Structure formats: C-alpha cells, structure tokens
Coordinates of C-alpha atoms in Angstrom, one line a residue:
Chain A
M719 CA -34.7 -59.5 -49.4
S720 CA -35.1 -55.9 -50.7
T721 CA -32.1 -54.0 -52.1
H722 CA -32.9 -51.4 -49.5
I723 CA -32.0 -53.8 -46.6
I724 CA -28.9 -54.9 -48.4
A725 CA -27.8 -51.4 -49.0
Q726 CA -28.5 -50.4 -45.4
S727 CA -26.5 -53.5 -44.1
L728 CA -23.6 -52.7 -46.3
L729 CA -23.6 -49.1 -45.1
S730 CA -23.5 -50.2 -41.5
G731 CA -20.8 -52.7 -42.4
I732 CA -18.6 -49.9 -43.7
L733 CA -19.2 -47.8 -40.7
V734 CA -18.5 -50.5 -38.1
G735 CA -15.5 -51.5 -40.3
A736 CA -14.1 -48.0 -40.1
L737 CA -14.0 -48.4 -36.3
Y738 CA -12.3 -51.8 -36.7
G739 CA -9.8 -50.1 -38.9
I740 CA -9.1 -47.3 -36.4
A741 CA -8.8 -49.9 -33.6
A742 CA -6.2 -51.8 -35.6
L743 CA -4.0 -48.9 -36.6
G744 CA -2.2 -48.7 -33.3
L745 CA -1.7 -52.4 -33.0
S746 CA -0.4 -52.7 -36.5
L747 CA 2.0 -49.8 -36.0
V748 CA 3.5 -51.3 -32.8
F749 CA 3.6 -54.8 -34.2
G750 CA 5.3 -53.6 -37.4
V751 CA 7.9 -51.5 -35.8
L752 CA 8.7 -53.1 -32.4
K753 CA 7.8 -56.7 -33.5
V754 CA 5.8 -57.0 -30.2
L755 CA 2.2 -58.1 -30.3
N756 CA 0.4 -56.1 -27.6
I757 CA -2.6 -58.2 -26.7
A758 CA -3.5 -55.5 -24.2
H759 CA -4.2 -53.1 -27.0
G760 CA -7.9 -53.6 -26.4
E761 CA -7.4 -52.6 -22.7
L762 CA -6.0 -49.3 -23.9
I763 CA -9.1 -48.9 -26.1
M764 CA -11.2 -49.6 -23.0
L765 CA -9.2 -47.1 -21.0
G766 CA -9.6 -44.4 -23.7
G767 CA -13.4 -45.1 -23.7
Y768 CA -13.6 -44.7 -20.0
A769 CA -11.6 -41.5 -20.0
S770 CA -14.0 -40.0 -22.5
F771 CA -17.0 -41.4 -20.6
W772 CA -15.9 -39.9 -17.3
A773 CA -15.0 -36.6 -18.9
F774 CA -18.5 -36.5 -20.3
N775 CA -20.2 -37.8 -17.2
K776 CA -18.4 -35.7 -14.6
A777 CA -17.5 -32.6 -16.4
E778 CA -19.9 -32.6 -19.3
V779 CA -17.0 -32.5 -21.8
D780 CA -18.2 -33.4 -25.3
P781 CA -16.6 -36.7 -26.3
Y782 CA -15.1 -35.3 -29.4
V783 CA -13.6 -32.4 -27.5
S784 CA -12.4 -34.8 -24.8
L785 CA -9.9 -36.2 -27.4
V786 CA -7.6 -33.3 -26.5
I787 CA -7.2 -34.9 -23.1
V788 CA -7.7 -38.6 -23.9
V789 CA -5.2 -38.8 -26.7
P790 CA -2.3 -37.2 -24.7
L791 CA -3.4 -39.2 -21.7
L792 CA -3.1 -42.5 -23.6
F793 CA 0.2 -41.3 -25.1
L794 CA 1.4 -40.9 -21.5
V795 CA 0.1 -44.3 -20.5
G796 CA 1.8 -45.9 -23.5
T797 CA 5.1 -44.2 -22.5
I798 CA 4.8 -45.6 -19.0
L799 CA 3.9 -49.1 -20.2
H800 CA 6.8 -48.9 -22.6
F801 CA 9.3 -47.8 -19.9
G802 CA 8.0 -50.3 -17.4
L803 CA 7.5 -53.4 -19.6
F804 CA 7.9 -53.3 -23.4
A805 CA 11.3 -51.6 -23.4
H806 CA 12.7 -54.7 -21.7
I807 CA 11.2 -57.0 -24.3
V808 CA 12.6 -55.2 -27.3
R809 CA 16.1 -56.0 -26.1
A810 CA 15.5 -59.6 -27.1
N811 CA 15.7 -60.9 -30.6
E812 CA 12.6 -60.6 -32.7
E813 CA 11.3 -64.1 -32.4
Q814 CA 11.6 -63.9 -28.6
R815 CA 9.9 -60.5 -28.6
I816 CA 6.6 -61.9 -29.9
K817 CA 6.4 -64.7 -27.3
N818 CA 7.3 -62.5 -24.4
S819 CA 4.9 -59.7 -25.5
L820 CA 2.1 -62.2 -25.7
L821 CA 2.6 -63.2 -22.1
I822 CA 3.0 -59.7 -20.8
G823 CA 0.0 -58.6 -22.9
F824 CA -2.2 -61.4 -21.3
G825 CA -1.1 -60.3 -17.9
L826 CA -1.9 -56.7 -18.6
T827 CA -5.3 -57.7 -20.0
L828 CA -6.2 -59.5 -16.7
I829 CA -4.9 -56.6 -14.6
G830 CA -6.7 -54.1 -16.7
Q831 CA -10.0 -55.9 -16.5
T832 CA -9.7 -56.4 -12.7
L833 CA -8.8 -52.8 -12.1
A834 CA -11.6 -51.6 -14.4
I835 CA -14.2 -53.6 -12.6
R836 CA -12.9 -52.4 -9.2
Y837 CA -12.7 -48.7 -10.2
F838 CA -15.2 -48.2 -13.1
E839 CA -17.7 -50.9 -12.0
A840 CA -18.9 -53.7 -14.2
D841 CA -21.9 -51.9 -15.6
E842 CA -22.1 -51.3 -19.3
R843 CA -21.7 -47.6 -20.1
R844 CA -22.1 -45.4 -23.1
I845 CA -21.9 -41.7 -23.8
A846 CA -25.4 -40.5 -24.6
T847 CA -25.1 -37.0 -26.0
E848 CA -27.9 -34.9 -27.5
Y849 CA -26.8 -35.9 -30.9
S850 CA -26.3 -39.6 -30.2
T851 CA -29.5 -40.6 -31.9
D852 CA -29.3 -38.1 -34.8
A853 CA -29.1 -39.5 -38.3
W854 CA -29.0 -38.3 -41.8
E855 CA -31.6 -39.8 -44.1
F856 CA -31.0 -40.0 -47.8
I857 CA -32.5 -42.2 -50.5
G858 CA -34.2 -44.2 -47.8
L859 CA -30.9 -45.0 -46.0
R860 CA -30.2 -44.1 -42.4
L861 CA -26.7 -42.8 -41.6
P862 CA -26.3 -42.3 -37.8
L863 CA -24.2 -39.2 -37.1
V864 CA -21.8 -40.6 -34.5
R865 CA -21.1 -43.7 -36.7
A866 CA -20.5 -41.6 -39.8
S867 CA -18.0 -39.6 -37.7
G868 CA -15.9 -42.7 -37.3
L869 CA -15.5 -43.0 -41.0
V870 CA -14.6 -39.4 -41.4
I871 CA -12.2 -39.5 -38.5
G872 CA -10.7 -42.7 -39.8
I873 CA -10.0 -41.3 -43.3
V874 CA -8.5 -38.1 -41.9
L875 CA -6.4 -40.1 -39.5
V876 CA -5.0 -42.3 -42.2
I877 CA -4.1 -39.3 -44.3
L878 CA -2.4 -37.6 -41.4
L879 CA -0.5 -40.8 -40.4
Q880 CA 0.6 -41.3 -44.0
L881 CA 1.9 -37.8 -44.2
F882 CA 3.7 -38.2 -40.8
M883 CA 5.3 -41.5 -41.9
H884 CA 6.4 -40.3 -45.3
R885 CA 7.1 -36.6 -44.8
T886 CA 8.7 -36.2 -41.4
Y887 CA 12.1 -37.3 -40.2
I888 CA 10.6 -39.1 -37.2
G889 CA 8.2 -41.0 -39.6
K890 CA 11.0 -42.0 -41.8
A891 CA 13.0 -43.1 -38.8
I892 CA 10.1 -45.2 -37.7
R893 CA 9.8 -46.9 -41.1
A894 CA 13.5 -47.4 -41.3
T895 CA 13.5 -49.0 -37.8
A896 CA 10.6 -51.2 -38.8
E897 CA 12.6 -52.6 -41.7
D898 CA 15.9 -53.1 -39.9
W899 CA 16.7 -51.7 -36.5
Q900 CA 20.4 -52.4 -36.7
T901 CA 20.9 -50.5 -39.9
A902 CA 18.6 -47.7 -38.4
S903 CA 20.9 -47.3 -35.4
L904 CA 23.9 -47.3 -37.8
S905 CA 22.3 -44.3 -39.5
G906 CA 22.4 -42.4 -36.2
I907 CA 18.7 -43.1 -35.4
N908 CA 18.1 -43.6 -31.7
V909 CA 16.2 -46.9 -32.0
R910 CA 15.1 -47.0 -28.3
L911 CA 13.6 -43.5 -28.6
T912 CA 11.9 -44.5 -31.9
Y913 CA 10.4 -47.6 -30.2
L914 CA 9.1 -45.4 -27.3
I915 CA 7.5 -42.9 -29.6
T916 CA 5.9 -45.6 -31.7
F917 CA 4.5 -47.5 -28.7
A918 CA 3.1 -44.3 -27.2
L919 CA 1.6 -43.3 -30.6
G920 CA 0.0 -46.7 -30.8
S921 CA -1.5 -46.2 -27.4
A922 CA -2.8 -42.8 -28.3
L923 CA -4.5 -44.3 -31.4
A924 CA -6.1 -46.8 -29.1
G925 CA -7.4 -44.0 -26.9
L926 CA -9.0 -42.3 -30.0
A927 CA -10.6 -45.6 -30.9
G928 CA -11.9 -46.0 -27.3
M929 CA -13.7 -42.6 -27.5
L930 CA -15.4 -43.7 -30.7
V931 CA -16.4 -47.1 -29.1
S932 CA -18.0 -45.4 -26.1
V933 CA -19.9 -43.0 -28.4
Q934 CA -21.0 -45.5 -31.0
Y935 CA -21.5 -48.7 -28.9
S936 CA -20.8 -49.2 -25.2
I937 CA -17.9 -49.9 -22.9
S938 CA -17.5 -52.2 -20.0
P939 CA -14.5 -53.6 -18.2
N940 CA -14.4 -56.7 -20.4
I941 CA -14.5 -55.2 -23.9
G942 CA -10.7 -55.2 -24.2
L943 CA -10.2 -58.7 -25.5
T944 CA -13.1 -58.4 -28.0
W945 CA -11.4 -55.3 -29.5
T946 CA -8.0 -56.9 -29.4
L947 CA -9.4 -59.8 -31.4
K948 CA -11.0 -57.5 -34.0
A949 CA -7.9 -55.5 -34.3
L950 CA -5.8 -58.6 -34.6
I951 CA -8.0 -60.0 -37.4
V952 CA -7.7 -56.7 -39.3
V953 CA -3.9 -56.7 -38.9
V954 CA -3.6 -60.2 -40.2
L955 CA -6.0 -59.4 -43.0
A956 CA -4.1 -56.2 -44.0
G957 CA -0.5 -57.3 -43.3
L958 CA 2.1 -55.0 -41.9
G959 CA 3.5 -51.8 -43.2
S960 CA 0.5 -49.9 -44.7
M961 CA -1.8 -47.6 -42.7
P962 CA -4.3 -47.2 -45.5
G963 CA -4.2 -50.9 -46.1
T964 CA -5.0 -51.5 -42.4
F965 CA -7.9 -49.1 -42.4
L966 CA -9.3 -50.7 -45.6
A967 CA -9.0 -54.2 -44.1
G968 CA -11.1 -52.9 -41.2
V969 CA -13.8 -51.8 -43.6
L970 CA -13.6 -55.1 -45.4
L971 CA -14.0 -57.0 -42.1
G972 CA -17.1 -54.9 -41.3
L973 CA -18.5 -55.6 -44.7
A974 CA -17.8 -59.3 -44.4
E975 CA -19.5 -59.4 -41.0
T976 CA -22.7 -57.6 -42.1
S977 CA -23.0 -59.4 -45.4
S978 CA -22.6 -62.8 -43.8
A979 CA -25.2 -61.8 -41.2
L980 CA -27.5 -61.1 -44.1
A981 CA -26.8 -64.3 -45.9
F982 CA -26.6 -66.8 -43.0
G983 CA -28.2 -65.0 -40.0
S984 CA -26.5 -62.8 -37.4
Q985 CA -25.4 -65.8 -35.2
Y986 CA -22.5 -66.4 -37.6
R987 CA -21.4 -62.8 -37.6
E988 CA -18.5 -63.2 -35.1
M989 CA -17.3 -66.3 -36.8
V990 CA -16.7 -64.7 -40.2
G991 CA -13.7 -62.7 -39.0
L992 CA -12.1 -65.7 -37.6
V993 CA -12.7 -67.7 -40.7
L994 CA -11.1 -64.9 -42.8
F995 CA -8.2 -64.9 -40.3
V996 CA -7.5 -68.6 -40.9
I997 CA -7.9 -68.3 -44.7
I998 CA -5.6 -65.3 -45.1
L999 CA -3.0 -66.8 -42.8
S1000 CA -2.9 -70.0 -44.8
I1001 CA -2.9 -68.6 -48.4
R1002 CA -1.4 -65.2 -48.1
S1003 CA 0.5 -64.8 -44.8
Q1004 CA 1.8 -61.3 -45.6
G1005 CA -1.8 -60.1 -45.7
L1006 CA -3.7 -58.3 -48.4
F1007 CA -1.6 -55.1 -48.4
G1008 CA 1.5 -56.2 -46.5
E1009 CA 5.1 -55.8 -47.6
Q1010 CA 6.5 -59.0 -49.1
N1011 CA 9.4 -58.9 -46.8
A1012 CA 7.7 -57.6 -43.7
Chain B
M1170 CA 41.4 -40.7 -35.4
L1171 CA 40.2 -44.2 -34.4
K1172 CA 42.1 -46.3 -31.9
L1173 CA 41.2 -49.8 -30.7
D1174 CA 43.0 -50.7 -27.6
N1175 CA 43.4 -54.4 -26.5
L1176 CA 39.8 -55.5 -27.3
H1177 CA 38.5 -58.7 -25.8
V1178 CA 35.0 -59.7 -27.0
S1179 CA 32.9 -62.7 -26.5
Y1180 CA 29.6 -64.1 -27.8
G1181 CA 28.3 -65.7 -24.6
D1182 CA 31.0 -68.2 -23.6
I1183 CA 32.9 -68.1 -26.9
Q1184 CA 35.6 -65.5 -27.0
V1185 CA 36.2 -64.2 -30.5
L1186 CA 38.6 -61.3 -30.1
W1187 CA 41.7 -61.7 -28.1
G1188 CA 43.3 -58.3 -27.5
V1189 CA 42.8 -56.6 -30.8
S1190 CA 44.6 -53.2 -31.1
L1191 CA 44.8 -51.0 -34.1
E1192 CA 45.1 -47.4 -35.0
V1193 CA 43.8 -45.3 -37.9
A1194 CA 45.5 -42.0 -38.4
E1195 CA 43.6 -38.9 -39.6
N1196 CA 43.1 -38.6 -43.4
S1197 CA 44.6 -42.0 -44.0
I1198 CA 43.2 -45.2 -45.6
V1199 CA 43.9 -48.3 -43.5
A1200 CA 42.9 -51.8 -44.4
L1201 CA 41.9 -54.6 -42.0
L1202 CA 42.5 -57.9 -43.7
G1203 CA 41.6 -61.4 -42.8
S1204 CA 39.7 -64.5 -43.9
N1205 CA 36.1 -65.4 -43.0
G1206 CA 35.5 -65.8 -39.3
A1207 CA 38.7 -64.0 -38.3
G1208 CA 36.7 -61.5 -36.2
K1209 CA 36.6 -58.6 -38.6
S1210 CA 32.9 -57.9 -38.3
T1211 CA 33.0 -58.4 -34.5
T1212 CA 35.8 -55.8 -34.4
L1213 CA 33.7 -53.3 -36.3
K1214 CA 30.5 -54.0 -34.2
T1215 CA 32.5 -53.3 -31.1
A1216 CA 33.9 -50.1 -32.5
L1217 CA 30.4 -48.9 -33.3
G1218 CA 29.0 -49.9 -29.8
M1219 CA 26.9 -52.7 -31.1
M1220 CA 28.8 -55.1 -28.9
R1221 CA 30.5 -54.5 -25.6
P1222 CA 34.1 -55.6 -25.0
S1223 CA 34.8 -57.5 -21.8
E1224 CA 38.2 -55.7 -21.8
G1225 CA 39.8 -52.9 -23.7
K1226 CA 38.7 -49.5 -25.0
V1227 CA 37.7 -47.7 -28.2
F1228 CA 38.8 -44.2 -28.8
F1229 CA 37.5 -41.9 -31.5
R1230 CA 39.1 -38.5 -31.9
G1231 CA 40.7 -38.9 -28.6
Q1232 CA 37.4 -39.6 -26.8
D1233 CA 36.6 -42.9 -25.1
I1234 CA 33.5 -44.2 -26.9
T1235 CA 33.6 -47.8 -25.5
K1236 CA 30.3 -47.4 -23.6
K1237 CA 28.5 -45.1 -26.0
S1238 CA 25.4 -46.1 -27.9
T1239 CA 25.6 -46.7 -31.6
H1240 CA 23.5 -43.8 -32.7
S1241 CA 25.5 -41.3 -30.7
I1242 CA 28.8 -42.7 -32.0
V1243 CA 27.4 -42.4 -35.5
S1244 CA 26.3 -38.8 -34.7
S1245 CA 29.8 -38.0 -33.6
G1246 CA 31.1 -38.7 -37.1
L1247 CA 32.0 -42.4 -37.3
F1248 CA 30.0 -44.1 -40.0
L1249 CA 29.9 -47.8 -40.9
V1250 CA 28.8 -49.3 -44.1
P1251 CA 28.0 -52.8 -43.0
E1252 CA 28.6 -56.0 -44.8
W1253 CA 24.9 -56.3 -45.5
R1254 CA 25.1 -52.8 -47.2
G1255 CA 22.7 -51.2 -44.8
T1256 CA 20.1 -49.8 -47.2
F1257 CA 16.4 -49.9 -46.5
S1258 CA 14.8 -51.8 -49.4
T1259 CA 11.3 -50.6 -48.6
L1260 CA 12.3 -47.0 -48.7
S1261 CA 13.1 -45.0 -51.8
V1262 CA 16.7 -44.2 -52.9
L1263 CA 16.1 -40.5 -51.9
E1264 CA 14.7 -41.5 -48.5
N1265 CA 17.7 -43.7 -47.9
L1266 CA 20.0 -40.8 -48.6
E1267 CA 18.0 -38.5 -46.4
L1268 CA 18.2 -40.9 -43.5
G1269 CA 22.0 -41.0 -43.9
A1270 CA 21.8 -37.3 -42.9
F1271 CA 19.7 -38.1 -39.8
S1272 CA 22.2 -37.0 -37.2
S1273 CA 22.2 -33.4 -36.2
R1274 CA 25.7 -32.7 -37.6
A1275 CA 24.6 -33.6 -41.1
R1276 CA 21.0 -32.5 -41.3
P1277 CA 21.5 -28.8 -41.9
L1278 CA 23.9 -29.6 -44.7
K1279 CA 21.6 -32.1 -46.3
D1280 CA 20.8 -30.4 -49.6
E1281 CA 24.4 -29.5 -50.3
T1282 CA 25.7 -33.0 -49.5
L1283 CA 23.0 -34.5 -51.7
E1284 CA 24.2 -32.5 -54.7
R1285 CA 27.7 -33.8 -54.0
V1286 CA 26.6 -37.4 -53.7
F1287 CA 24.6 -37.1 -57.0
T1288 CA 27.8 -35.8 -58.7
I1289 CA 29.8 -38.7 -57.4
F1290 CA 27.0 -41.3 -58.2
P1291 CA 24.9 -39.9 -61.1
I1292 CA 23.0 -43.2 -61.2
L1293 CA 21.5 -42.5 -57.8
K1294 CA 20.0 -39.2 -59.1
D1295 CA 18.3 -41.1 -61.9
R1296 CA 17.0 -43.7 -59.5
Q1297 CA 16.1 -41.4 -56.6
A1298 CA 12.3 -42.2 -56.7
Q1299 CA 12.8 -45.9 -57.0
R1300 CA 12.7 -48.3 -54.0
A1301 CA 16.2 -49.3 -52.9
G1302 CA 15.1 -52.9 -53.1
T1303 CA 14.9 -52.7 -56.9
L1304 CA 18.6 -51.7 -57.3
S1305 CA 21.3 -54.0 -58.6
G1306 CA 24.1 -55.1 -56.2
G1307 CA 26.5 -52.5 -57.5
E1308 CA 24.0 -49.7 -57.3
R1309 CA 23.1 -50.7 -53.8
Q1310 CA 26.7 -50.5 -52.7
M1311 CA 26.8 -47.0 -54.3
L1312 CA 23.7 -46.1 -52.4
A1313 CA 25.2 -47.5 -49.2
I1314 CA 28.4 -45.3 -49.7
G1315 CA 26.3 -42.3 -50.8
R1316 CA 24.2 -42.7 -47.7
A1317 CA 27.4 -42.8 -45.6
L1318 CA 28.6 -39.6 -47.2
M1319 CA 25.2 -37.9 -46.4
A1320 CA 26.2 -38.3 -42.7
R1321 CA 29.2 -36.0 -43.3
P1322 CA 31.4 -38.5 -41.5
A1323 CA 34.9 -37.7 -40.2
M1324 CA 35.7 -41.4 -40.7
L1325 CA 34.1 -44.1 -42.8
I1326 CA 34.4 -47.8 -42.1
L1327 CA 33.6 -50.1 -45.0
D1328 CA 32.9 -53.7 -44.3
E1329 CA 33.7 -55.9 -47.3
P1330 CA 32.7 -53.4 -50.0
S1331 CA 33.7 -55.7 -52.8
L1332 CA 31.5 -58.6 -51.6
G1333 CA 29.4 -60.1 -54.3
L1334 CA 30.3 -57.4 -56.9
A1335 CA 31.6 -57.8 -60.4
P1336 CA 35.4 -57.0 -60.7
L1337 CA 34.8 -53.8 -62.8
I1338 CA 32.3 -52.5 -60.2
V1339 CA 34.8 -53.4 -57.4
S1340 CA 37.5 -51.2 -58.9
N1341 CA 35.0 -48.5 -59.4
I1342 CA 34.0 -48.6 -55.8
F1343 CA 37.7 -48.5 -54.7
E1344 CA 38.3 -45.5 -56.9
V1345 CA 35.4 -43.7 -55.2
I1346 CA 36.8 -44.7 -51.8
Q1347 CA 40.1 -43.0 -52.8
Q1348 CA 38.3 -40.0 -54.1
I1349 CA 36.3 -39.6 -50.9
N1350 CA 39.5 -39.8 -48.9
E1351 CA 41.3 -37.2 -51.0
E1352 CA 38.6 -34.8 -51.8
E1353 CA 36.3 -35.0 -48.8
R1354 CA 39.2 -35.6 -46.4
V1355 CA 37.4 -38.6 -44.9
T1356 CA 39.5 -41.1 -43.0
V1357 CA 38.8 -44.6 -44.1
L1358 CA 39.1 -48.1 -42.6
V1359 CA 38.4 -50.7 -45.2
V1360 CA 37.8 -54.3 -44.1
E1361 CA 38.4 -56.7 -46.9
Q1362 CA 39.1 -60.3 -48.1
N1363 CA 40.0 -58.8 -51.5
V1364 CA 43.6 -58.2 -50.3
H1365 CA 44.9 -57.0 -53.7
M1366 CA 42.4 -54.3 -54.0
A1367 CA 42.6 -53.2 -50.4
L1368 CA 46.4 -52.9 -50.4
K1369 CA 46.2 -50.8 -53.6
V1370 CA 44.3 -48.0 -51.9
A1371 CA 45.4 -48.4 -48.3
S1372 CA 48.7 -47.0 -47.0
Y1373 CA 48.8 -49.3 -43.9
A1374 CA 47.2 -52.6 -43.1
Y1375 CA 46.5 -55.0 -40.2
I1376 CA 46.0 -58.7 -40.6
L1377 CA 43.5 -60.3 -38.3
E1378 CA 43.5 -64.1 -37.7
N1379 CA 41.5 -66.1 -35.1
G1380 CA 40.7 -62.9 -33.2
S1381 CA 44.2 -61.5 -33.0
I1382 CA 46.3 -59.1 -35.0
V1383 CA 49.0 -61.3 -36.5
G1384 CA 50.7 -58.8 -38.7
Q1385 CA 50.8 -55.2 -39.8
G1386 CA 52.8 -52.8 -41.9
T1387 CA 52.7 -50.4 -44.8
S1388 CA 51.1 -51.7 -47.9
E1389 CA 54.4 -51.9 -49.7
T1390 CA 56.0 -54.0 -47.0
L1391 CA 53.0 -56.4 -46.9
L1392 CA 52.9 -56.7 -50.6
S1393 CA 56.5 -57.8 -50.7
D1394 CA 56.4 -60.0 -47.7
Q1395 CA 56.6 -63.6 -48.8
Q1396 CA 54.5 -65.1 -46.1
I1397 CA 51.7 -62.6 -46.7
Q1398 CA 52.0 -63.3 -50.4
E1399 CA 51.5 -67.0 -49.9
A1400 CA 48.8 -66.8 -47.3
Y1401 CA 46.6 -64.0 -48.7
L1402 CA 47.6 -63.1 -52.2
G1403 CA 47.8 -66.6 -53.6
I1404 CA 51.1 -65.9 -55.3

C-alpha cells in the first residue's frame, strides 16, 4: 500500500470526522446541560439538510447562504420542541430525564421519518452546486472543496462556541446550569429559560450539520438514526463539557473509520465506531476529554 | 424584611413542616436553630420558592413571594447560601463571583462589588483564576459568601455556615457575617446547629423541632434558659 493512499485516506478521515464532530456538538450541549439524550438529534440534522436542499432546489439559494435561514429555522423548531415536549421532561429528576427523553426521542424519530417520506419523498437527494466537484490538489492529494469547508466551519464554530460559553453571561449561565441547576437558580439564573436557549441552540447546530451533510453526502428521510448514532459515539468518546473535545473526538472517529477501512477492508468501517464506543464506556466512562464530575 | 406565616410543607405524603412562622426584622441578625432533620433546610427551600407550601405564605419586604420562582426571588434581593455551599466547582473563582451578580439589580454594580468582596476576602483575589473545585473547605465557604455579596442582597440566608469547618475558620466566618450586617446593612438569617456561635452574633432566635417552632426569644434569654441550655448547649 503506497503512502499516498494512506495519506489520502487519513485526509478523508479528518474531513468526514469534522462533520461527525459538528453533528455531535448540539447533542453534547443538550445532553450536558439538560441531561436529556435527544435521540431525534439526527432528525433535526435531516430537517436542516432538507431545508437547505429545498432552498437550493426551489429558489437557487446557495447552501452556505441558506444557513441564514436554516439555522434560525432550526432554532425555532428547537424552541417549539422544547416547549411541547422536553420542557416537561426536565421537571423530573436527572435519572428520570434520560429514560423519558429516550422514549420521546424514539417517538420523534419515527414521526420525523414518516413525515419526511410523506412530504419530502423517499428519494436520496443532494445539493449539486457548480463547485460541488471542485477540489484542491497539492502534493498529489485531493482535497474536495465542500468537504474542506466542513473542517473550516467546524473549527470556526468551536472557537465561537468556546467564546460564547466562557465570555458571555448566557454562556456562563449555561455552564453553571450544566453543573448544578439548583445552585444556578439560587444565583438568580432562570434555569427554564437557560434550558430553552440551550435546546434551541443544539437544534440550530443540528441544522448547520444538516446543510453540510446535504452538500457533502446526501440526504434521505431515513438518515436521522445514522447521524444520531455517529453523534452519540462522538459524545461518548469525548465525554461532556468540552466543545473542542467533542469536535476533536469527531475527527478521531473519522480517522479511526478510514484507517480501519484501510487495514481490514471497508466492510468493517461502521463497526469501528461501535467498538470504540464500548471500549471507552468500559475503561473511561467520562470520555477522553470529559469533566471528571460530569 | 422576611416573614414566614404558618408554613405547612410536605414531601409527597410525609409532612415535614407544621405551621412554621417566623419573622426577621430589617438590619437584624436572626438565628434559626435546630437539630438534624428538624426541618431547617425545608423551611429555607420554601422561603426561596424551591418547594411549595400546602398552606401558609412567605412575605419578603411586604410582598407575597409564596408562588414566585426561585430566580425572581433571588433577583428581588433574597440570597441563600445553601448547606452545600453553592459554588460551581468546574468554574473559576472569578466566574463564580461574576455569576453571583447575575441578577439585573447587581450586574451594573459588579466591578465595584467585586473590589469590596476582594477586600473582605483577600484570599479570593489571589485565587481568582483557580477552579473553585480546588479550594479548601474554608475558602469555598468564603467564596460562597463572597458570591452572595456579589448579588447585592437586601437579605442573606446562610444554611449551616459552620458545617465541616475548623473552629478558627468558623469564628472567622461569623465575624464576617457580623461585618456584613453592620457595614453593608444586610439583614441575616443564619441557620445553625452550632448554637453557641449563632447566638453570639444573632439578636433573636427561633428553635425548630420536628417541623414546628418550639421556642423563641432574644439571644440573652435563650442563653440563660435552663431547658435550652440542656437541650442545645450541652451545659
């Protein structure tokens, strides 16, 4: 096997991993703060993907430009979902929240899929722009433009999120609520509002991921669970409480997948993540970058 | 300043407060005494809107706050330092203090209050960049009180401030409580098992037992009361 092939595979691993990382950011945020596991996170990614797709298909809006609609739209969807469903769950104690959210998430996943088949049709779609097949070539390596954009967007996003969480009052309130909601409310923080903002933000992040999926790969009504699973593996790998850690864990998963495909053949690709999932859970349950007490 | 009027509170089927009434006058220090499980923490949780009474009312500065949410009660100037200290161990000391000033009444005065808190607790200034989780027990209690001051409260409730602290640090903390009361004109309700210490700083005290107020009086009267001496002071 030539070093060229290895290098190219590792590069694609990093690029697909960046997308895994972005897909996991919202799930991690919501899980870390609300202690609810939103299994329907992948459905929100799908919805974001379709929103971008239709904006491109019907109105010829560039997918990257469509983010100015898609991200607020998913923020709104998150707000509605929170009001309608998750706000009721977070009244329960934290152990109960996970169980209840799993059930609700599964329900939402089924509903999301069915509605998507009904209204978006079951065909696989992708956004094919003029620059979709463009790529940079250097030292014999091929770097597809739209995939590279995921890495750049991911890095910028993590920096912005980090600044938001550490420099703004809302961000600090979110971190405080994540650690201890009771003490947060005793500090004068409106915990319910913090939960709402966090959930909506998590949904908005899913929308952004969805746009990238529809540009880089393809979307169909049943992609939701696949992306939830990827995001979940990344969250377990990273642990809670660190946005850069989550993104990095996504990149690691991408690298692990492509390198295992090189070593054992691509049929084992999907299994690698799940094996990692089990190993990490059994030897380091707080994840690679997680807080000890999270 | 604060008035609890005939509070009845239950956890599910189990009633823990049976008509608790007490009053804390403006600028005073009042103590609420009682042993473990007497209902002290439940009383405070109800005052702060974290539990709802089945009967009775809570008044703060003349307003009925019985049904208000915790964060709005805190924003109106009533601040609780809980038994578990209430500091965020994953956040830095400075971030903890900043979050104390989260409410709109305190935020504009943040920098000024921070200076004041650093004068009262110089150790917090030295440790401001450290994570709160790395502080010692005494330092964490100072941070908890410092955080409370950041909120510019009209009234401060301290739940077992002496818990788990060395005697020297305990008397330090109580000196600070007195100082806050006198210099910052903050009304204080201190909930304690350490009866000696509490009666030293408080002018008036209530005794809670099995969910009811079983005694009250000025600190001098209580200190000289023989029954109180036997039951709580171990004399």
